mmCIF file of C-alpha atoms and ligand atoms in Angstrom:
data_model
loop_
_atom_site.group_PDB
_atom_site.id
_atom_site.type_symbol
_atom_site.label_atom_id
_atom_site.label_comp_id
_atom_site.label_asym_id
_atom_site.label_seq_id
_atom_site.Cartn_x
_atom_site.Cartn_y
_atom_site.Cartn_z
ATOM 1 C CA MET D 260 -22.577 -18.661 -0.334
ATOM 2 C CA LEU D 261 -21.341 -14.956 -0.067
ATOM 3 C CA VAL D 262 -21.308 -12.369 -2.640
ATOM 4 C CA MET D 263 -17.937 -10.503 -3.402
ATOM 5 C CA THR D 264 -19.932 -7.471 -2.951
ATOM 6 C CA GLU D 265 -17.435 -4.429 -2.319
ATOM 7 C CA THR D 266 -17.309 -4.369 1.582
ATOM 8 C CA VAL D 267 -16.284 -8.213 1.288
ATOM 9 C CA GLN D 268 -13.763 -6.541 -1.154
ATOM 10 C CA ASP D 269 -12.866 -3.806 1.447
ATOM 11 C CA TYR D 270 -12.904 -6.194 4.632
ATOM 12 C CA LEU D 271 -10.535 -8.552 2.747
ATOM 13 C CA LYS D 272 -8.590 -6.144 1.722
ATOM 14 C CA ALA D 273 -8.372 -4.459 5.218
ATOM 15 C CA ILE D 274 -7.061 -7.556 6.725
ATOM 16 C CA TRP D 275 -4.357 -8.090 4.466
ATOM 17 C CA MET D 276 -3.473 -4.905 4.678
ATOM 18 C CA LEU D 277 -3.331 -4.399 8.547
ATOM 19 C CA ASP D 278 -1.592 -8.739 8.321
ATOM 20 C CA ARG D 279 1.545 -6.648 7.379
ATOM 21 C CA THR D 280 1.742 -4.716 10.209
ATOM 22 C CA GLY D 281 1.114 -7.510 13.596
ATOM 23 C CA SER D 282 -1.931 -9.980 14.241
ATOM 24 C CA VAL D 283 -5.099 -7.924 13.135
ATOM 25 C CA SER D 284 -7.512 -6.336 16.262
ATOM 26 C CA THR D 285 -11.561 -6.441 15.057
ATOM 27 C CA SER D 286 -11.126 -2.692 16.711
ATOM 28 C CA ALA D 287 -7.949 -2.708 14.524
ATOM 29 C CA LEU D 288 -10.519 -2.897 11.450
ATOM 30 C CA ALA D 289 -12.461 -1.387 12.233
ATOM 31 C CA GLU D 290 -11.154 1.617 12.720
ATOM 32 C CA ARG D 291 -9.317 1.474 9.352
ATOM 33 C CA LEU D 292 -13.239 0.765 7.964
ATOM 34 C CA GLY D 293 -14.473 3.613 9.471
ATOM 35 C CA VAL D 294 -17.754 0.930 10.915
ATOM 36 C CA THR D 295 -18.460 0.206 14.465
ATOM 37 C CA ALA D 296 -16.580 -2.629 16.424
ATOM 38 C CA ALA D 297 -20.069 -4.531 16.481
ATOM 39 C CA SER D 298 -20.588 -4.026 12.469
ATOM 40 C CA ALA D 299 -16.955 -5.539 12.027
ATOM 41 C CA THR D 300 -17.395 -8.324 14.277
ATOM 42 C CA ALA D 301 -20.560 -9.090 12.265
ATOM 43 C CA MET D 302 -19.352 -8.988 9.441
ATOM 44 C CA ILE D 303 -15.906 -11.059 10.682
ATOM 45 C CA LYS D 304 -18.190 -13.419 11.761
ATOM 46 C CA ARG D 305 -19.987 -13.749 7.922
ATOM 47 C CA LEU D 306 -16.744 -14.068 6.179
ATOM 48 C CA ALA D 307 -15.355 -16.797 9.269
ATOM 49 C CA GLY D 308 -18.869 -18.941 8.476
ATOM 50 C CA VAL D 309 -17.757 -18.463 4.513
ATOM 51 C CA GLY D 310 -14.034 -20.240 5.387
ATOM 52 C CA LEU D 311 -12.254 -16.395 3.859
ATOM 53 C CA VAL D 312 -10.782 -15.707 7.060
ATOM 54 C CA ARG D 313 -10.760 -16.634 10.793
ATOM 55 C CA HIS D 314 -10.942 -15.592 14.352
ATOM 56 C CA GLU D 315 -9.007 -17.210 16.946
ATOM 57 C CA PRO D 316 -10.067 -15.017 20.242
ATOM 58 C CA TYR D 317 -6.994 -13.670 21.715
ATOM 59 C CA HIS D 318 -5.333 -13.870 18.284
ATOM 60 C CA GLY D 319 -7.089 -11.508 16.396
ATOM 61 C CA VAL D 320 -8.184 -12.466 12.356
ATOM 62 C CA SER D 321 -6.218 -13.342 9.802
ATOM 63 C CA LEU D 322 -6.939 -14.753 6.304
ATOM 64 C CA THR D 323 -7.750 -18.088 4.991
ATOM 65 C CA GLU D 324 -5.895 -19.005 1.307
ATOM 66 C CA ALA D 325 -8.828 -18.144 -0.306
ATOM 67 C CA GLY D 326 -9.187 -15.415 1.508
ATOM 68 C CA THR D 327 -5.901 -13.964 0.915
ATOM 69 C CA GLN D 328 -6.237 -14.972 -2.804
ATOM 70 C CA ALA D 329 -9.464 -12.602 -3.013
ATOM 71 C CA ALA D 330 -7.543 -9.856 -1.341
ATOM 72 C CA LEU D 331 -4.725 -9.798 -3.727
ATOM 73 C CA GLU D 332 -7.074 -9.593 -6.819
ATOM 74 C CA VAL D 333 -8.754 -6.588 -5.167
ATOM 75 C CA ILE D 334 -5.020 -5.098 -4.543
ATOM 76 C CA ARG D 335 -3.732 -6.367 -8.433
ATOM 77 C CA HIS D 336 -7.150 -4.354 -9.018
ATOM 78 C CA HIS D 337 -6.640 -1.328 -7.808
ATOM 79 C CA ARG D 338 -2.593 -0.785 -8.410
ATOM 80 C CA LEU D 339 -3.026 -1.621 -12.381
ATOM 81 C CA LEU D 340 -5.795 0.976 -12.466
ATOM 82 C CA GLU D 341 -3.930 3.448 -10.880
ATOM 83 C CA LEU D 342 -0.720 3.251 -12.978
ATOM 84 C CA TYR D 343 -3.083 2.968 -15.723
ATOM 85 C CA LEU D 344 -5.174 6.765 -14.936
ATOM 86 C CA MET D 345 -1.963 8.194 -13.935
ATOM 87 C CA GLN D 346 -0.333 6.984 -17.787
ATOM 88 C CA ALA D 347 -3.589 6.625 -19.850
ATOM 89 C CA LEU D 348 -5.607 10.120 -19.039
ATOM 90 C CA GLY D 349 -2.429 11.985 -17.161
ATOM 91 C CA LEU D 350 -3.932 11.946 -13.812
ATOM 92 C CA SER D 351 -1.763 13.003 -11.056
ATOM 93 C CA TRP D 352 -0.084 10.896 -8.499
ATOM 94 C CA ASP D 353 -2.417 11.967 -6.128
ATOM 95 C CA GLU D 354 -5.054 11.855 -7.422
ATOM 96 C CA VAL D 355 -5.099 7.945 -9.094
ATOM 97 C CA HIS D 356 -5.886 6.235 -5.448
ATOM 98 C CA ALA D 357 -8.783 7.631 -4.777
ATOM 99 C CA GLU D 358 -10.673 6.814 -8.038
ATOM 100 C CA ALA D 359 -8.260 3.573 -7.986
ATOM 101 C CA GLU D 360 -10.266 2.641 -4.668
ATOM 102 C CA ARG D 361 -13.748 2.380 -6.248
ATOM 103 C CA LEU D 362 -12.981 1.489 -9.518
ATOM 104 C CA GLU D 363 -11.169 -1.334 -7.758
ATOM 105 C CA HIS D 364 -14.250 -3.091 -7.700
ATOM 106 C CA HIS D 365 -15.650 -3.068 -10.891
ATOM 107 C CA LEU D 366 -12.669 -5.023 -13.270
ATOM 108 C CA SER D 367 -13.383 -7.451 -15.161
ATOM 109 C CA GLU D 368 -11.209 -10.335 -16.070
ATOM 110 C CA THR D 369 -10.456 -9.036 -19.500
ATOM 111 C CA LEU D 370 -10.193 -5.726 -18.428
ATOM 112 C CA GLU D 371 -7.283 -6.186 -16.012
ATOM 113 C CA ALA D 372 -5.717 -8.632 -18.504
ATOM 114 C CA ARG D 373 -5.709 -5.279 -21.402
ATOM 115 C CA ILE D 374 -4.850 -2.474 -18.873
ATOM 116 C CA ASP D 375 -1.909 -4.662 -17.875
ATOM 117 C CA ALA D 376 -0.809 -5.533 -21.738
ATOM 118 C CA ALA D 377 -0.863 -1.926 -22.304
ATOM 119 C CA LEU D 378 1.052 -0.949 -19.632
ATOM 120 C CA GLY D 379 3.213 -3.596 -20.532
ATOM 121 C CA HIS D 380 2.913 -5.810 -17.876
ATOM 122 C CA PRO D 381 4.611 -3.441 -14.997
ATOM 123 C CA THR D 382 4.896 -4.836 -11.257
ATOM 124 C CA ARG D 383 4.595 -1.454 -9.263
ATOM 125 C CA ASP D 384 2.337 1.052 -8.801
ATOM 126 C CA PRO D 385 2.742 4.778 -8.774
ATOM 127 C CA HIS D 386 3.844 5.048 -5.238
ATOM 128 C CA GLY D 387 5.846 2.203 -5.715
ATOM 129 C CA ASP D 388 3.988 -1.336 -4.463
ATOM 130 C CA PRO D 389 4.403 -3.822 -6.296
ATOM 131 C CA ILE D 390 1.617 -5.042 -8.624
ATOM 132 C CA PRO D 391 0.596 -9.252 -8.103
ATOM 133 C CA SER D 392 0.471 -10.881 -10.802
ATOM 134 C CA PRO D 393 -1.824 -12.471 -12.837
ATOM 135 C CA GLU D 394 -0.888 -15.616 -10.870
ATOM 136 C CA LEU D 395 -1.967 -13.010 -7.714
ATOM 137 C CA ALA D 396 1.736 -14.246 -6.927
ATOM 138 C CA LEU D 397 3.649 -10.630 -4.658
ATOM 139 C CA VAL D 398 6.750 -10.836 -5.044
ATOM 140 C CA ASP D 399 9.357 -10.345 -1.588
ATOM 141 C CA GLU D 400 9.315 -6.832 -0.302
ATOM 142 C CA ASN D 401 12.741 -6.277 1.182
ATOM 143 C CA ASP D 402 12.338 -2.265 1.982
ATOM 144 C CA ARG D 403 12.472 -1.002 4.997
ATOM 145 C CA PRO D 404 11.964 2.484 6.901
ATOM 146 C CA LEU D 405 13.834 5.162 5.235
ATOM 147 C CA SER D 406 14.131 5.982 8.717
ATOM 148 C CA ASP D 407 16.145 2.794 9.814
ATOM 149 C CA LEU D 408 18.884 4.690 7.007
ATOM 150 C CA ALA D 409 22.830 5.646 9.188
ATOM 151 C CA ARG D 410 23.670 8.146 8.775
ATOM 152 C CA GLY D 411 26.226 8.365 5.726
ATOM 153 C CA MET D 412 24.308 5.673 3.653
ATOM 154 C CA GLU D 413 22.691 5.945 0.622
ATOM 155 C CA ALA D 414 19.475 4.181 0.031
ATOM 156 C CA VAL D 415 16.903 4.237 -3.502
ATOM 157 C CA ILE D 416 13.171 4.929 -1.957
ATOM 158 C CA ARG D 417 10.934 1.355 -3.148
ATOM 159 C CA ARG D 418 7.581 3.047 -1.485
ATOM 160 C CA VAL D 419 5.284 6.168 -0.484
ATOM 161 C CA PRO D 420 2.165 5.578 1.368
ATOM 162 C CA ASP D 421 -0.264 5.955 -1.644
ATOM 163 C CA GLY D 422 -3.630 7.293 0.709
ATOM 164 C CA ASP D 423 -3.513 10.887 1.472
ATOM 165 C CA PRO D 424 -3.242 12.896 -1.548
ATOM 166 C CA GLU D 425 -1.539 16.595 0.323
ATOM 167 C CA LEU D 426 1.229 13.925 1.674
ATOM 168 C CA LEU D 427 2.166 12.802 -1.643
ATOM 169 C CA ARG D 428 1.882 16.401 -3.618
ATOM 170 C CA TYR D 429 4.507 17.590 0.382
ATOM 171 C CA LEU D 430 6.463 13.671 -1.158
ATOM 172 C CA ALA D 431 6.458 14.918 -4.567
ATOM 173 C CA GLN D 432 8.007 18.547 -3.670
ATOM 174 C CA LEU D 433 10.530 17.184 -1.928
ATOM 175 C CA GLY D 434 11.219 14.941 -4.462
ATOM 176 C CA PHE D 435 10.900 11.863 -2.158
ATOM 177 C CA MET D 436 9.669 9.002 -4.976
ATOM 178 C CA PRO D 437 9.961 5.684 -5.787
ATOM 179 C CA ASP D 438 14.010 5.241 -7.126
ATOM 180 C CA GLU D 439 15.117 7.968 -6.371
ATOM 181 C CA ARG D 440 18.528 8.234 -4.128
ATOM 182 C CA VAL D 441 18.170 8.858 -0.329
ATOM 183 C CA ILE D 442 21.520 9.985 1.594
ATOM 184 C CA MET D 443 20.581 10.549 5.403
ATOM 185 C CA VAL D 444 22.291 13.629 6.218
ATOM 186 C CA GLY D 445 21.932 13.411 10.524
ATOM 187 C CA HIS D 446 19.691 12.287 12.743
ATOM 188 C CA ALA D 447 18.507 14.939 15.523
ATOM 189 C CA PRO D 448 19.029 13.787 18.981
ATOM 190 C CA PHE D 449 15.645 12.958 21.171
ATOM 191 C CA ASP D 450 13.759 12.486 18.495
ATOM 192 C CA GLY D 451 14.058 15.394 16.017
ATOM 193 C CA PRO D 452 13.984 15.536 12.373
ATOM 194 C CA LEU D 453 16.430 13.594 9.682
ATOM 195 C CA THR D 454 18.249 15.378 7.654
ATOM 196 C CA VAL D 455 17.871 13.629 4.341
ATOM 197 C CA GLU D 456 19.596 14.793 0.786
ATOM 198 C CA VAL D 457 17.234 13.563 -2.443
ATOM 199 C CA GLY D 458 17.842 15.216 -6.178
ATOM 200 C CA GLY D 459 21.177 17.360 -4.189
ATOM 201 C CA GLU D 460 18.740 18.522 -2.231
ATOM 202 C CA ARG D 461 18.594 18.450 1.730
ATOM 203 C CA HIS D 462 15.217 18.364 3.325
ATOM 204 C CA ALA D 463 14.562 17.985 7.921
ATOM 205 C CA ILE D 464 11.360 15.347 7.829
ATOM 206 C CA SER D 465 9.826 14.046 10.679
ATOM 207 C CA ARG D 466 10.851 11.048 11.982
ATOM 208 C CA GLU D 467 7.642 9.774 11.786
ATOM 209 C CA LEU D 468 7.395 10.987 7.822
ATOM 210 C CA ALA D 469 10.706 8.557 7.927
ATOM 211 C CA ASP D 470 8.958 5.867 9.033
ATOM 212 C CA ARG D 471 6.061 5.923 6.636
ATOM 213 C CA ILE D 472 8.753 6.019 3.574
ATOM 214 C CA ARG D 473 10.312 2.760 2.732
ATOM 215 C CA ILE D 474 13.950 2.409 0.993
ATOM 216 C CA GLU D 475 15.774 -0.689 -0.239
ATOM 217 C CA GLY D 476 19.848 -0.555 -0.084
ATOM 218 C CA SER D 477 22.630 -0.319 1.811
ATOM 219 C CA PRO D 478 22.501 -0.862 5.733
HETATM 220 ZN ZN1 ZN E 709 -3.804 3.642 -4.062
#
C-alpha cells in the first residue's frame, strides 16, 4: 500500500501533463520535477508496483486508470483553488498558481465541494485550463497553438501557460488573456516574430511564445 503523499501526487500530475505532449521518459519526468534520474526511476518502480503507472521499456511511463483518476483529482483541486484564490481572496492571476501548488495536496472532499459550489461550478481556471468535473471527467480540448493561426484569421484565446508569474504579468499587460479575440496580422519570414492584434492593438511576439498560447476558432 502506497500512501498518497505530496510527492506521489506531484509525480502523477507531472506524468499526466507530460503525457499530453507525447510519451513520457524518465529523464523528462526527472527534469520536470527537479529530481535525479535515479530517484525518478525508483519512484516509477514504486508507482508501477501499486498499479498507478505502467513502465514499458522503450515506451516510457504512462498512467493506469487508477493513476489517471488520482492525477485528475489533484488537477481539479489545483484549478478550483486558483479560481477561488482569485475570485474570493483577490489574488492576482500570476500569484495563484504557486499557492495552489501547495494547497492542492490538502483539500478535503468537503471543502472541494464547497469551493466548487461557491464559485458556481466553474469549468475553467483563471488561465483557461479546464477544470475536471466532480466525477473527474475532462472536456475535450480542441485548442491549438496561436502560432498555427493563418494570416488575416481571427480566433479566441483559450489557455495560457500558468506556471510563470513574470510571463503572466507580461501577457496581461499585452491583453493576451482567455476569451480575448486575436487576429493574426503577419508571420515574419525565417522564424521571425508574429504580429498579433488583441484588444485593438498590435504586438510582435516570438513564435516560441505563440506556441504556448492556445486558441480556438477559425483555421
Ligand atoms: Zn496552476
